[in-house]
């Protein structure tokens, strides 16, 4: 046991030290820190094989805390403020991207389950990467930026549902309309029941704890509620992420939500970083020598994603009444997949029903689009 603990501590020291150096470099180069974590994971992965299971366990905590934090910032008032037209445009865009990804998977010779996974991965953009690119290129206080942020908020909500659905489909090893319909129905009932009963209890409980003026009691209480809901989601057959997200939305209705967000952020950042590092650690570097089965399909997926995302966002927003310039800006500003796509892909990692090159392929495409979007977002200022 002592040797195992020593090995784990040594591995974590190596992982965090390498990550610190790389993200400092990426920060100086003004690149998204997510890329630094991925690169760090890819580099240290072959060196810490013995501690990989422990790191992956910590990464699962990262998924819970990331989705919980997104739920905290995704309150129901914000959803109502977005407007029906943005919600409708985002819904159409997401459905189009799922369709494009599914057809691309079939074109590449993948199974229906693998093609569905690809469609799910490509359907949602990266809030962290795109919002940062918007801030650096001219701020968020203009019409096109507000439209893009609105689309991202709806995509975040959809991504949690997609993540839960993909988790269910992957665990069964197949997909059929009846199974998918049952899964969506169960998910709808779960969310509706959680909202109805949770809104009556959770905000009041958090308000009561918040009035005690103890930050320690508040953070322990809300994290306990987060993990309890995550466990309940797992018990009924969903991903832990949807439970954490729903609890975050419920707590966001509390008067002390901003205090909760401030106290949760450091914990989220730590385990979130470990999650992205673990994502990189699972990439097999030997795949980069396989031109026909990895390099070429990765390039095809990257090109199709860029074209399809631009087309889907521009078409959907233009159709629902936004001007041509705003639609063009939305199309150029949404070209990045990120944190949720990596979470969805991680569900399939190691699954015997899904070819293993898909996972590192998504990591590479995520890295490439994170670099591309900073330039495409700048071009929205000229569009």
mmCIF file of C-alpha atoms in Angstrom:
data_model
loop_
_atom_site.group_PDB
_atom_site.id
_atom_site.type_symbol
_atom_site.label_atom_id
_atom_site.label_comp_id
_atom_site.label_asym_id
_atom_site.label_seq_id
_atom_site.Cartn_x
_atom_site.Cartn_y
_atom_site.Cartn_z
ATOM 1 C CA UNK A 1 0.000 0.000 0.000
ATOM 2 C CA UNK A 2 2.821 2.384 0.897
ATOM 3 C CA UNK A 3 4.523 1.766 -2.452
ATOM 4 C CA UNK A 4 1.253 2.398 -4.267
ATOM 5 C CA UNK A 5 0.719 5.654 -2.393
ATOM 6 C CA UNK A 6 4.299 6.745 -3.031
ATOM 7 C CA UNK A 7 3.958 5.972 -6.722
ATOM 8 C CA UNK A 8 0.717 7.949 -6.903
ATOM 9 C CA UNK A 9 2.198 11.001 -5.161
ATOM 10 C CA UNK A 10 5.292 10.886 -7.380
ATOM 11 C CA UNK A 11 3.120 10.582 -10.504
ATOM 12 C CA UNK A 12 0.898 13.492 -9.467
ATOM 13 C CA UNK A 13 3.979 15.608 -8.707
ATOM 14 C CA UNK A 14 5.296 14.910 -12.218
ATOM 15 C CA UNK A 15 1.926 15.555 -13.860
ATOM 16 C CA UNK A 16 1.276 18.851 -12.072
ATOM 17 C CA UNK A 17 4.871 20.085 -12.505
ATOM 18 C CA UNK A 18 4.855 19.432 -16.266
ATOM 19 C CA UNK A 19 1.378 20.956 -16.564
ATOM 20 C CA UNK A 20 2.480 24.087 -14.694
ATOM 21 C CA UNK A 21 5.418 24.656 -17.051
ATOM 22 C CA UNK A 22 3.368 24.040 -20.199
ATOM 23 C CA UNK A 23 0.343 26.159 -19.246
ATOM 24 C CA UNK A 24 2.712 28.998 -18.288
ATOM 25 C CA UNK A 25 4.127 28.768 -21.812
ATOM 26 C CA UNK A 26 0.641 28.681 -23.335
ATOM 27 C CA UNK A 27 -0.386 31.664 -21.210
ATOM 28 C CA UNK A 28 2.586 33.658 -22.500
ATOM 29 C CA UNK A 29 1.624 32.680 -26.052
ATOM 30 C CA UNK A 30 -1.992 33.747 -25.346
ATOM 31 C CA UNK A 31 -3.366 30.298 -26.143
ATOM 32 C CA UNK A 32 -6.238 28.551 -24.304
ATOM 33 C CA UNK A 33 -5.055 26.807 -21.145
ATOM 34 C CA UNK A 34 -7.102 23.749 -22.091
ATOM 35 C CA UNK A 35 -4.562 23.122 -24.845
ATOM 36 C CA UNK A 36 -1.748 23.290 -22.303
ATOM 37 C CA UNK A 37 -3.427 20.677 -20.126
ATOM 38 C CA UNK A 38 -3.997 18.388 -23.123
ATOM 39 C CA UNK A 39 -0.389 18.707 -24.256
ATOM 40 C CA UNK A 40 0.850 18.075 -20.706
ATOM 41 C CA UNK A 41 -1.253 14.935 -20.503
ATOM 42 C CA UNK A 42 0.010 13.658 -23.850
ATOM 43 C CA UNK A 43 3.632 14.192 -22.764
ATOM 44 C CA UNK A 44 3.429 12.635 -19.297
ATOM 45 C CA UNK A 45 0.997 9.844 -20.201
ATOM 46 C CA UNK A 46 3.695 7.276 -21.096
ATOM 47 C CA UNK A 47 5.604 8.141 -17.889
ATOM 48 C CA UNK A 48 2.819 7.590 -15.327
ATOM 49 C CA UNK A 49 1.084 4.450 -16.582
ATOM 50 C CA UNK A 50 0.912 2.925 -13.092
ATOM 51 C CA UNK A 51 -1.060 5.893 -11.691
ATOM 52 C CA UNK A 52 -3.401 6.290 -14.655
ATOM 53 C CA UNK A 53 -6.388 4.717 -12.900
ATOM 54 C CA UNK A 54 -6.049 7.102 -9.969
ATOM 55 C CA UNK A 55 -5.756 10.111 -12.273
ATOM 56 C CA UNK A 56 -8.836 8.985 -14.193
ATOM 57 C CA UNK A 57 -10.760 8.768 -10.916
ATOM 58 C CA UNK A 58 -9.784 12.357 -10.128
ATOM 59 C CA UNK A 59 -10.828 13.279 -13.669
ATOM 60 C CA UNK A 60 -14.338 11.955 -12.978
ATOM 61 C CA UNK A 61 -14.473 14.384 -10.065
ATOM 62 C CA UNK A 62 -13.424 17.070 -12.534
ATOM 63 C CA UNK A 63 -16.392 16.263 -14.791
ATOM 64 C CA UNK A 64 -18.787 16.548 -11.844
ATOM 65 C CA UNK A 65 -17.372 19.876 -10.687
ATOM 66 C CA UNK A 66 -17.190 21.337 -14.200
ATOM 67 C CA UNK A 67 -20.809 20.523 -15.005
ATOM 68 C CA UNK A 68 -21.887 21.656 -11.520
ATOM 69 C CA UNK A 69 -20.196 25.019 -12.110
ATOM 70 C CA UNK A 70 -21.816 25.374 -15.530
ATOM 71 C CA UNK A 71 -25.176 24.706 -13.898
ATOM 72 C CA UNK A 72 -24.475 27.396 -11.280
ATOM 73 C CA UNK A 73 -23.924 29.949 -14.039
ATOM 74 C CA UNK A 74 -26.851 28.654 -16.104
ATOM 75 C CA UNK A 75 -29.820 29.910 -14.100
ATOM 76 C CA UNK A 76 -33.367 29.831 -15.427
ATOM 77 C CA UNK A 77 -33.562 33.621 -15.610
ATOM 78 C CA UNK A 78 -30.610 33.648 -18.008
ATOM 79 C CA UNK A 79 -32.339 31.054 -20.211
ATOM 80 C CA UNK A 80 -35.485 33.166 -20.374
ATOM 81 C CA UNK A 81 -33.412 36.254 -21.185
ATOM 82 C CA UNK A 82 -31.808 34.611 -24.209
ATOM 83 C CA UNK A 83 -35.021 34.738 -26.216
ATOM 84 C CA UNK A 84 -37.016 32.165 -28.119
ATOM 85 C CA UNK A 85 -35.363 32.934 -31.469
ATOM 86 C CA UNK A 86 -31.841 32.208 -30.187
ATOM 87 C CA UNK A 87 -33.026 29.008 -28.491
ATOM 88 C CA UNK A 88 -34.744 27.902 -31.716
ATOM 89 C CA UNK A 89 -31.708 28.773 -33.852
ATOM 90 C CA UNK A 90 -29.358 26.899 -31.505
ATOM 91 C CA UNK A 91 -31.653 23.859 -31.501
ATOM 92 C CA UNK A 92 -31.698 23.712 -35.310
ATOM 93 C CA UNK A 93 -27.931 24.201 -35.459
ATOM 94 C CA UNK A 94 -27.304 21.396 -32.966
ATOM 95 C CA UNK A 95 -29.584 18.998 -34.849
ATOM 96 C CA UNK A 96 -27.869 19.854 -38.141
ATOM 97 C CA UNK A 97 -24.439 19.190 -36.628
ATOM 98 C CA UNK A 98 -25.560 15.855 -35.181
ATOM 99 C CA UNK A 99 -26.793 14.933 -38.658
ATOM 100 C CA UNK A 100 -23.577 16.039 -40.372
ATOM 101 C CA UNK A 101 -21.443 14.164 -37.845
ATOM 102 C CA UNK A 102 -23.555 11.025 -38.131
ATOM 103 C CA UNK A 103 -23.356 10.992 -41.920
ATOM 104 C CA UNK A 104 -19.609 11.676 -41.790
ATOM 105 C CA UNK A 105 -19.136 8.688 -39.505
ATOM 106 C CA UNK A 106 -21.034 6.434 -41.897
ATOM 107 C CA UNK A 107 -18.953 7.818 -44.793
ATOM 108 C CA UNK A 108 -15.774 6.877 -42.904
ATOM 109 C CA UNK A 109 -17.075 3.341 -42.508
ATOM 110 C CA UNK A 110 -17.903 3.562 -38.813
ATOM 111 C CA UNK A 111 -20.758 1.765 -37.067
ATOM 112 C CA UNK A 112 -24.067 3.452 -36.235
ATOM 113 C CA UNK A 113 -23.034 3.811 -32.585
ATOM 114 C CA UNK A 114 -19.665 5.333 -33.514
ATOM 115 C CA UNK A 115 -21.323 7.673 -36.017
ATOM 116 C CA UNK A 116 -23.824 8.774 -33.375
ATOM 117 C CA UNK A 117 -20.947 9.478 -31.004
ATOM 118 C CA UNK A 118 -19.213 11.597 -33.650
ATOM 119 C CA UNK A 119 -22.393 13.580 -34.279
ATOM 120 C CA UNK A 120 -22.773 14.203 -30.553
ATOM 121 C CA UNK A 121 -19.160 15.321 -30.188
ATOM 122 C CA UNK A 122 -19.295 17.748 -33.111
ATOM 123 C CA UNK A 123 -22.656 19.278 -32.141
ATOM 124 C CA UNK A 124 -21.507 21.501 -29.276
ATOM 125 C CA UNK A 125 -18.975 24.302 -29.189
ATOM 126 C CA UNK A 126 -16.512 25.262 -26.467
ATOM 127 C CA UNK A 127 -17.792 28.010 -24.162
ATOM 128 C CA UNK A 128 -14.406 28.416 -22.441
ATOM 129 C CA UNK A 129 -12.400 28.781 -25.656
ATOM 130 C CA UNK A 130 -14.887 30.836 -27.698
ATOM 131 C CA UNK A 131 -15.755 33.315 -24.920
ATOM 132 C CA UNK A 132 -12.058 33.909 -24.260
ATOM 133 C CA UNK A 133 -11.474 34.489 -27.981
ATOM 134 C CA UNK A 134 -14.399 36.949 -28.046
ATOM 135 C CA UNK A 135 -13.005 38.880 -25.079
ATOM 136 C CA UNK A 136 -9.574 39.143 -26.677
ATOM 137 C CA UNK A 137 -10.943 40.222 -30.057
ATOM 138 C CA UNK A 138 -13.201 43.069 -29.002
ATOM 139 C CA UNK A 139 -15.289 42.138 -25.991
ATOM 140 C CA UNK A 140 -18.741 40.703 -25.430
ATOM 141 C CA UNK A 141 -20.715 43.939 -25.663
ATOM 142 C CA UNK A 142 -21.819 43.838 -29.292
ATOM 143 C CA UNK A 143 -24.664 42.173 -31.158
ATOM 144 C CA UNK A 144 -22.697 39.321 -32.724
ATOM 145 C CA UNK A 145 -20.883 38.478 -29.501
ATOM 146 C CA UNK A 146 -24.176 38.386 -27.565
ATOM 147 C CA UNK A 147 -25.667 36.124 -30.241
ATOM 148 C CA UNK A 148 -22.700 33.741 -30.028
ATOM 149 C CA UNK A 149 -22.866 33.662 -26.210
ATOM 150 C CA UNK A 150 -26.598 32.929 -26.416
ATOM 151 C CA UNK A 151 -25.959 30.015 -28.766
ATOM 152 C CA UNK A 152 -23.251 28.700 -26.421
ATOM 153 C CA UNK A 153 -25.554 28.820 -23.390
ATOM 154 C CA UNK A 154 -28.162 26.730 -25.186
ATOM 155 C CA UNK A 155 -25.439 24.358 -26.415
ATOM 156 C CA UNK A 156 -24.186 23.900 -22.837
ATOM 157 C CA UNK A 157 -27.634 22.823 -21.723
ATOM 158 C CA UNK A 158 -28.013 20.517 -24.728
ATOM 159 C CA UNK A 159 -24.515 19.115 -24.159
ATOM 160 C CA UNK A 160 -25.430 17.859 -20.691
ATOM 161 C CA UNK A 161 -28.448 16.049 -22.141
ATOM 162 C CA UNK A 162 -26.338 14.668 -24.987
ATOM 163 C CA UNK A 163 -23.667 13.521 -22.535
ATOM 164 C CA UNK A 164 -26.269 11.670 -20.486
ATOM 165 C CA UNK A 165 -27.813 10.119 -23.609
ATOM 166 C CA UNK A 166 -24.444 9.010 -25.010
ATOM 167 C CA UNK A 167 -23.498 7.494 -21.651
ATOM 168 C CA UNK A 168 -26.652 5.384 -21.750
ATOM 169 C CA UNK A 169 -26.168 4.313 -25.361
ATOM 170 C CA UNK A 170 -22.501 3.427 -24.931
ATOM 171 C CA UNK A 171 -23.193 1.389 -21.794
ATOM 172 C CA UNK A 172 -25.705 -0.769 -23.709
ATOM 173 C CA UNK A 173 -23.350 -1.176 -26.657
ATOM 174 C CA UNK A 174 -25.935 -0.366 -29.307
ATOM 175 C CA UNK A 175 -28.611 2.029 -30.481
ATOM 176 C CA UNK A 176 -32.162 1.713 -31.736
ATOM 177 C CA UNK A 177 -35.113 4.141 -31.904
ATOM 178 C CA UNK A 178 -37.044 2.454 -29.092
ATOM 179 C CA UNK A 179 -34.056 2.492 -26.771
ATOM 180 C CA UNK A 180 -33.277 6.116 -27.576
ATOM 181 C CA UNK A 181 -36.909 7.150 -27.052
ATOM 182 C CA UNK A 182 -37.040 5.426 -23.667
ATOM 183 C CA UNK A 183 -33.774 7.052 -22.625
ATOM 184 C CA UNK A 184 -34.967 10.538 -23.607
ATOM 185 C CA UNK A 185 -38.272 10.005 -21.826
ATOM 186 C CA UNK A 186 -36.500 8.917 -18.630
ATOM 187 C CA UNK A 187 -34.187 11.899 -18.892
ATOM 188 C CA UNK A 188 -37.119 14.289 -19.326
ATOM 189 C CA UNK A 189 -38.906 12.839 -16.304
ATOM 190 C CA UNK A 190 -35.731 13.034 -14.217
ATOM 191 C CA UNK A 191 -35.066 16.685 -15.075
ATOM 192 C CA UNK A 192 -38.713 17.707 -14.657
ATOM 193 C CA UNK A 193 -39.039 15.965 -11.281
ATOM 194 C CA UNK A 194 -35.727 17.381 -10.076
ATOM 195 C CA UNK A 195 -36.760 20.904 -11.073
ATOM 196 C CA UNK A 196 -40.270 20.728 -9.600
ATOM 197 C CA UNK A 197 -39.263 19.280 -6.234
ATOM 198 C CA UNK A 198 -35.775 20.777 -6.147
ATOM 199 C CA UNK A 199 -36.864 24.389 -6.720
ATOM 200 C CA UNK A 200 -39.177 24.096 -3.734
ATOM 201 C CA UNK A 201 -36.419 22.921 -1.382
ATOM 202 C CA UNK A 202 -32.847 23.502 -2.604
ATOM 203 C CA UNK A 203 -32.734 27.344 -2.897
ATOM 204 C CA UNK A 204 -34.350 27.708 0.538
ATOM 205 C CA UNK A 205 -31.878 25.275 2.088
ATOM 206 C CA UNK A 206 -28.892 27.085 0.538
ATOM 207 C CA UNK A 207 -30.324 30.437 1.696
ATOM 208 C CA UNK A 208 -30.597 29.084 5.247
ATOM 209 C CA UNK A 209 -27.006 27.800 5.206
ATOM 210 C CA UNK A 210 -25.782 31.037 3.643
ATOM 211 C CA UNK A 211 -27.317 33.077 6.470
ATOM 212 C CA UNK A 212 -25.051 31.255 8.929
ATOM 213 C CA UNK A 213 -22.169 33.338 7.545
ATOM 214 C CA UNK A 214 -19.807 30.364 7.396
ATOM 215 C CA UNK A 215 -18.089 29.778 4.075
ATOM 216 C CA UNK A 216 -16.907 26.358 5.193
ATOM 217 C CA UNK A 217 -20.435 25.152 6.003
ATOM 218 C CA UNK A 218 -21.742 26.578 2.721
ATOM 219 C CA UNK A 219 -19.156 24.887 0.479
ATOM 220 C CA UNK A 220 -19.466 21.530 2.265
ATOM 221 C CA UNK A 221 -23.262 21.675 2.002
ATOM 222 C CA UNK A 222 -23.461 22.521 -1.695
ATOM 223 C CA UNK A 223 -20.770 20.007 -2.679
ATOM 224 C CA UNK A 224 -22.549 17.348 -0.644
ATOM 225 C CA UNK A 225 -25.780 18.139 -2.525
ATOM 226 C CA UNK A 226 -23.892 18.071 -5.827
ATOM 227 C CA UNK A 227 -22.418 14.625 -5.244
ATOM 228 C CA UNK A 228 -25.696 13.302 -3.857
ATOM 229 C CA UNK A 229 -27.550 14.283 -7.028
ATOM 230 C CA UNK A 230 -24.699 12.877 -9.164
ATOM 231 C CA UNK A 231 -24.988 9.550 -7.344
ATOM 232 C CA UNK A 232 -28.756 9.524 -7.804
ATOM 233 C CA UNK A 233 -28.299 10.116 -11.547
ATOM 234 C CA UNK A 234 -25.892 7.159 -11.747
ATOM 235 C CA UNK A 235 -28.319 4.907 -9.838
ATOM 236 C CA UNK A 236 -31.104 5.529 -12.356
ATOM 237 C CA UNK A 237 -28.784 4.949 -15.308
ATOM 238 C CA UNK A 238 -27.504 8.395 -16.336
ATOM 239 C CA UNK A 239 -24.136 10.114 -16.336
ATOM 240 C CA UNK A 240 -23.082 11.763 -13.089
ATOM 241 C CA UNK A 241 -22.669 14.975 -15.087
ATOM 242 C CA UNK A 242 -26.408 15.516 -15.573
ATOM 243 C CA UNK A 243 -27.030 15.174 -11.838
ATOM 244 C CA UNK A 244 -24.304 17.707 -11.055
ATOM 245 C CA UNK A 245 -25.609 20.107 -13.703
ATOM 246 C CA UNK A 246 -29.212 19.930 -12.454
ATOM 247 C CA UNK A 247 -28.107 20.565 -8.864
ATOM 248 C CA UNK A 248 -26.059 23.530 -10.072
ATOM 249 C CA UNK A 249 -29.123 24.999 -11.805
ATOM 250 C CA UNK A 250 -31.207 24.527 -8.644
ATOM 251 C CA UNK A 251 -28.603 26.181 -6.411
ATOM 252 C CA UNK A 252 -28.274 29.058 -8.905
ATOM 253 C CA UNK A 253 -31.776 30.170 -7.846
ATOM 254 C CA UNK A 254 -30.492 30.859 -4.327
ATOM 255 C CA UNK A 255 -29.694 34.379 -3.121
ATOM 256 C CA UNK A 256 -26.217 33.100 -2.215
ATOM 257 C CA UNK A 257 -25.450 31.622 -5.661
ATOM 258 C CA UNK A 258 -22.680 34.142 -6.389
ATOM 259 C CA UNK A 259 -21.020 33.280 -3.079
ATOM 260 C CA UNK A 260 -21.222 29.574 -3.959
ATOM 261 C CA UNK A 261 -19.668 30.206 -7.379
ATOM 262 C CA UNK A 262 -16.765 32.126 -5.841
ATOM 263 C CA UNK A 263 -16.023 29.374 -3.328
ATOM 264 C CA UNK A 264 -16.398 26.485 -5.774
ATOM 265 C CA UNK A 265 -14.130 27.991 -8.458
ATOM 266 C CA UNK A 266 -10.733 26.992 -6.945
ATOM 267 C CA UNK A 267 -11.846 23.384 -6.430
ATOM 268 C CA UNK A 268 -13.342 23.278 -9.916
ATOM 269 C CA UNK A 269 -10.206 24.698 -11.519
ATOM 270 C CA UNK A 270 -7.975 22.100 -9.841
ATOM 271 C CA UNK A 271 -10.029 19.039 -10.725
ATOM 272 C CA UNK A 272 -10.943 20.502 -14.109
ATOM 273 C CA UNK A 273 -7.246 20.783 -14.920
ATOM 274 C CA UNK A 274 -6.721 17.156 -13.870
ATOM 275 C CA UNK A 275 -9.622 16.145 -16.118
ATOM 276 C CA UNK A 276 -8.079 17.722 -19.215
ATOM 277 C CA UNK A 277 -4.654 16.323 -18.340
ATOM 278 C CA UNK A 278 -6.200 12.853 -18.016
ATOM 279 C CA UNK A 279 -7.795 13.333 -21.441
ATOM 280 C CA UNK A 280 -4.341 13.906 -22.931
ATOM 281 C CA UNK A 281 -2.849 10.951 -21.049
ATOM 282 C CA UNK A 282 -5.196 8.569 -22.847
ATOM 283 C CA UNK A 283 -3.865 9.560 -26.279
ATOM 284 C CA UNK A 284 -1.691 6.845 -27.817
ATOM 285 C CA UNK A 285 1.194 8.612 -29.572
ATOM 286 C CA UNK A 286 1.782 5.618 -31.858
ATOM 287 C CA UNK A 287 -1.454 6.498 -33.688
ATOM 288 C CA UNK A 288 0.234 9.568 -35.174
ATOM 289 C CA UNK A 289 2.278 7.271 -37.410
ATOM 290 C CA UNK A 290 -0.869 5.670 -38.863
ATOM 291 C CA UNK A 291 -1.625 7.834 -41.885
ATOM 292 C CA UNK A 292 -4.511 5.902 -43.441
ATOM 293 C CA UNK A 293 -6.477 5.033 -40.280
ATOM 294 C CA UNK A 294 -5.782 8.083 -38.125
ATOM 295 C CA UNK A 295 -4.131 11.076 -39.814
ATOM 296 C CA UNK A 296 -6.349 11.252 -42.915
ATOM 297 C CA UNK A 297 -9.660 10.610 -41.070
ATOM 298 C CA UNK A 298 -8.686 13.245 -38.482
ATOM 299 C CA UNK A 299 -8.079 15.830 -41.213
ATOM 300 C CA UNK A 300 -11.397 14.915 -42.849
ATOM 301 C CA UNK A 301 -13.271 15.301 -39.538
ATOM 302 C CA UNK A 302 -11.571 18.660 -38.880
ATOM 303 C CA UNK A 303 -12.392 20.087 -42.311
ATOM 304 C CA UNK A 304 -15.986 18.826 -42.278
ATOM 305 C CA UNK A 305 -16.527 20.206 -38.772
ATOM 306 C CA UNK A 306 -15.294 23.686 -39.722
ATOM 307 C CA UNK A 307 -17.428 23.864 -42.860
ATOM 308 C CA UNK A 308 -20.503 22.264 -41.270
ATOM 309 C CA UNK A 309 -20.368 24.386 -38.092
ATOM 310 C CA UNK A 310 -20.066 27.598 -40.084
ATOM 311 C CA UNK A 311 -22.903 26.577 -42.403
ATOM 312 C CA UNK A 312 -25.207 25.340 -39.614
ATOM 313 C CA UNK A 313 -24.777 28.403 -37.379
ATOM 314 C CA UNK A 314 -25.070 30.897 -40.217
ATOM 315 C CA UNK A 315 -28.110 29.173 -41.750
ATOM 316 C CA UNK A 316 -29.943 28.692 -38.446
ATOM 317 C CA UNK A 317 -29.452 32.251 -37.205
ATOM 318 C CA UNK A 318 -30.300 33.787 -40.589
ATOM 319 C CA UNK A 319 -33.443 31.642 -40.854
ATOM 320 C CA UNK A 320 -34.695 32.857 -37.475
ATOM 321 C CA UNK A 321 -34.453 36.517 -38.347
ATOM 322 C CA UNK A 322 -30.898 37.620 -37.599
ATOM 323 C CA UNK A 323 -29.222 39.741 -40.240
ATOM 324 C CA UNK A 324 -26.728 38.378 -42.740
ATOM 325 C CA UNK A 325 -23.779 40.043 -40.982
ATOM 326 C CA UNK A 326 -24.786 38.659 -37.574
ATOM 327 C CA UNK A 327 -25.367 35.199 -39.066
ATOM 328 C CA UNK A 328 -21.974 35.272 -40.768
ATOM 329 C CA UNK A 329 -20.337 36.398 -37.523
ATOM 330 C CA UNK A 330 -22.051 33.607 -35.590
ATOM 331 C CA UNK A 331 -20.831 31.047 -38.109
ATOM 332 C CA UNK A 332 -17.239 32.258 -37.902
ATOM 333 C CA UNK A 333 -17.311 32.598 -34.114
ATOM 334 C CA UNK A 334 -18.550 29.102 -33.258
ATOM 335 C CA UNK A 335 -15.767 27.060 -34.886
ATOM 336 C CA UNK A 336 -14.408 25.275 -31.817
ATOM 337 C CA UNK A 337 -15.244 22.117 -29.937
ATOM 338 C CA UNK A 338 -13.960 21.759 -26.417
ATOM 339 C CA UNK A 339 -14.748 20.713 -22.883
ATOM 340 C CA UNK A 340 -18.107 19.025 -23.413
ATOM 341 C CA UNK A 341 -16.955 17.302 -26.582
ATOM 342 C CA UNK A 342 -14.021 15.870 -24.640
ATOM 343 C CA UNK A 343 -16.376 14.735 -21.880
ATOM 344 C CA UNK A 344 -18.647 13.022 -24.412
ATOM 345 C CA UNK A 345 -15.661 11.371 -26.102
ATOM 346 C CA UNK A 346 -14.247 10.255 -22.748
ATOM 347 C CA UNK A 347 -17.406 8.209 -22.151
ATOM 348 C CA UNK A 348 -16.371 6.004 -25.071
ATOM 349 C CA UNK A 349 -12.703 5.685 -24.125
ATOM 350 C CA UNK A 350 -11.851 2.049 -23.520
ATOM 351 C CA UNK A 351 -15.267 0.791 -24.656
ATOM 352 C CA UNK A 352 -14.912 -2.405 -26.677
ATOM 353 C CA UNK A 353 -17.761 -1.417 -29.021
ATOM 354 C CA UNK A 354 -16.007 1.753 -30.192
ATOM 355 C CA UNK A 355 -12.718 1.900 -32.076
ATOM 356 C CA UNK A 356 -9.987 3.402 -29.958
ATOM 357 C CA UNK A 357 -8.687 5.896 -32.514
ATOM 358 C CA UNK A 358 -11.878 7.967 -32.229
ATOM 359 C CA UNK A 359 -10.925 9.301 -28.798
ATOM 360 C CA UNK A 360 -7.468 10.723 -29.689
ATOM 361 C CA UNK A 361 -8.964 11.948 -32.966
ATOM 362 C CA UNK A 362 -11.373 14.170 -31.023
ATOM 363 C CA UNK A 363 -8.492 15.448 -28.865
ATOM 364 C CA UNK A 364 -6.539 16.442 -31.989
ATOM 365 C CA UNK A 365 -9.572 18.113 -33.593
ATOM 366 C CA UNK A 366 -10.266 19.990 -30.345
ATOM 367 C CA UNK A 367 -6.686 21.232 -30.256
ATOM 368 C CA UNK A 368 -6.783 22.347 -33.885
ATOM 369 C CA UNK A 369 -10.120 24.178 -33.603
ATOM 370 C CA UNK A 370 -8.976 25.951 -30.415
ATOM 371 C CA UNK A 371 -6.091 27.405 -32.432
ATOM 372 C CA UNK A 372 -8.277 28.229 -35.446
ATOM 373 C CA UNK A 373 -11.139 29.925 -33.593
ATOM 374 C CA UNK A 374 -8.992 32.771 -32.284
ATOM 375 C CA UNK A 375 -8.424 33.842 -35.890
ATOM 376 C CA UNK A 376 -11.971 33.164 -37.093
ATOM 377 C CA UNK A 377 -13.419 35.199 -34.210
ATOM 378 C CA UNK A 378 -11.188 38.131 -35.127
ATOM 379 C CA UNK A 379 -12.559 37.959 -38.647
ATOM 380 C CA UNK A 380 -16.086 38.516 -37.252
ATOM 381 C CA UNK A 381 -15.046 42.063 -36.463
ATOM 382 C CA UNK A 382 -14.486 42.579 -40.190
ATOM 383 C CA UNK A 383 -17.529 40.635 -41.405
#
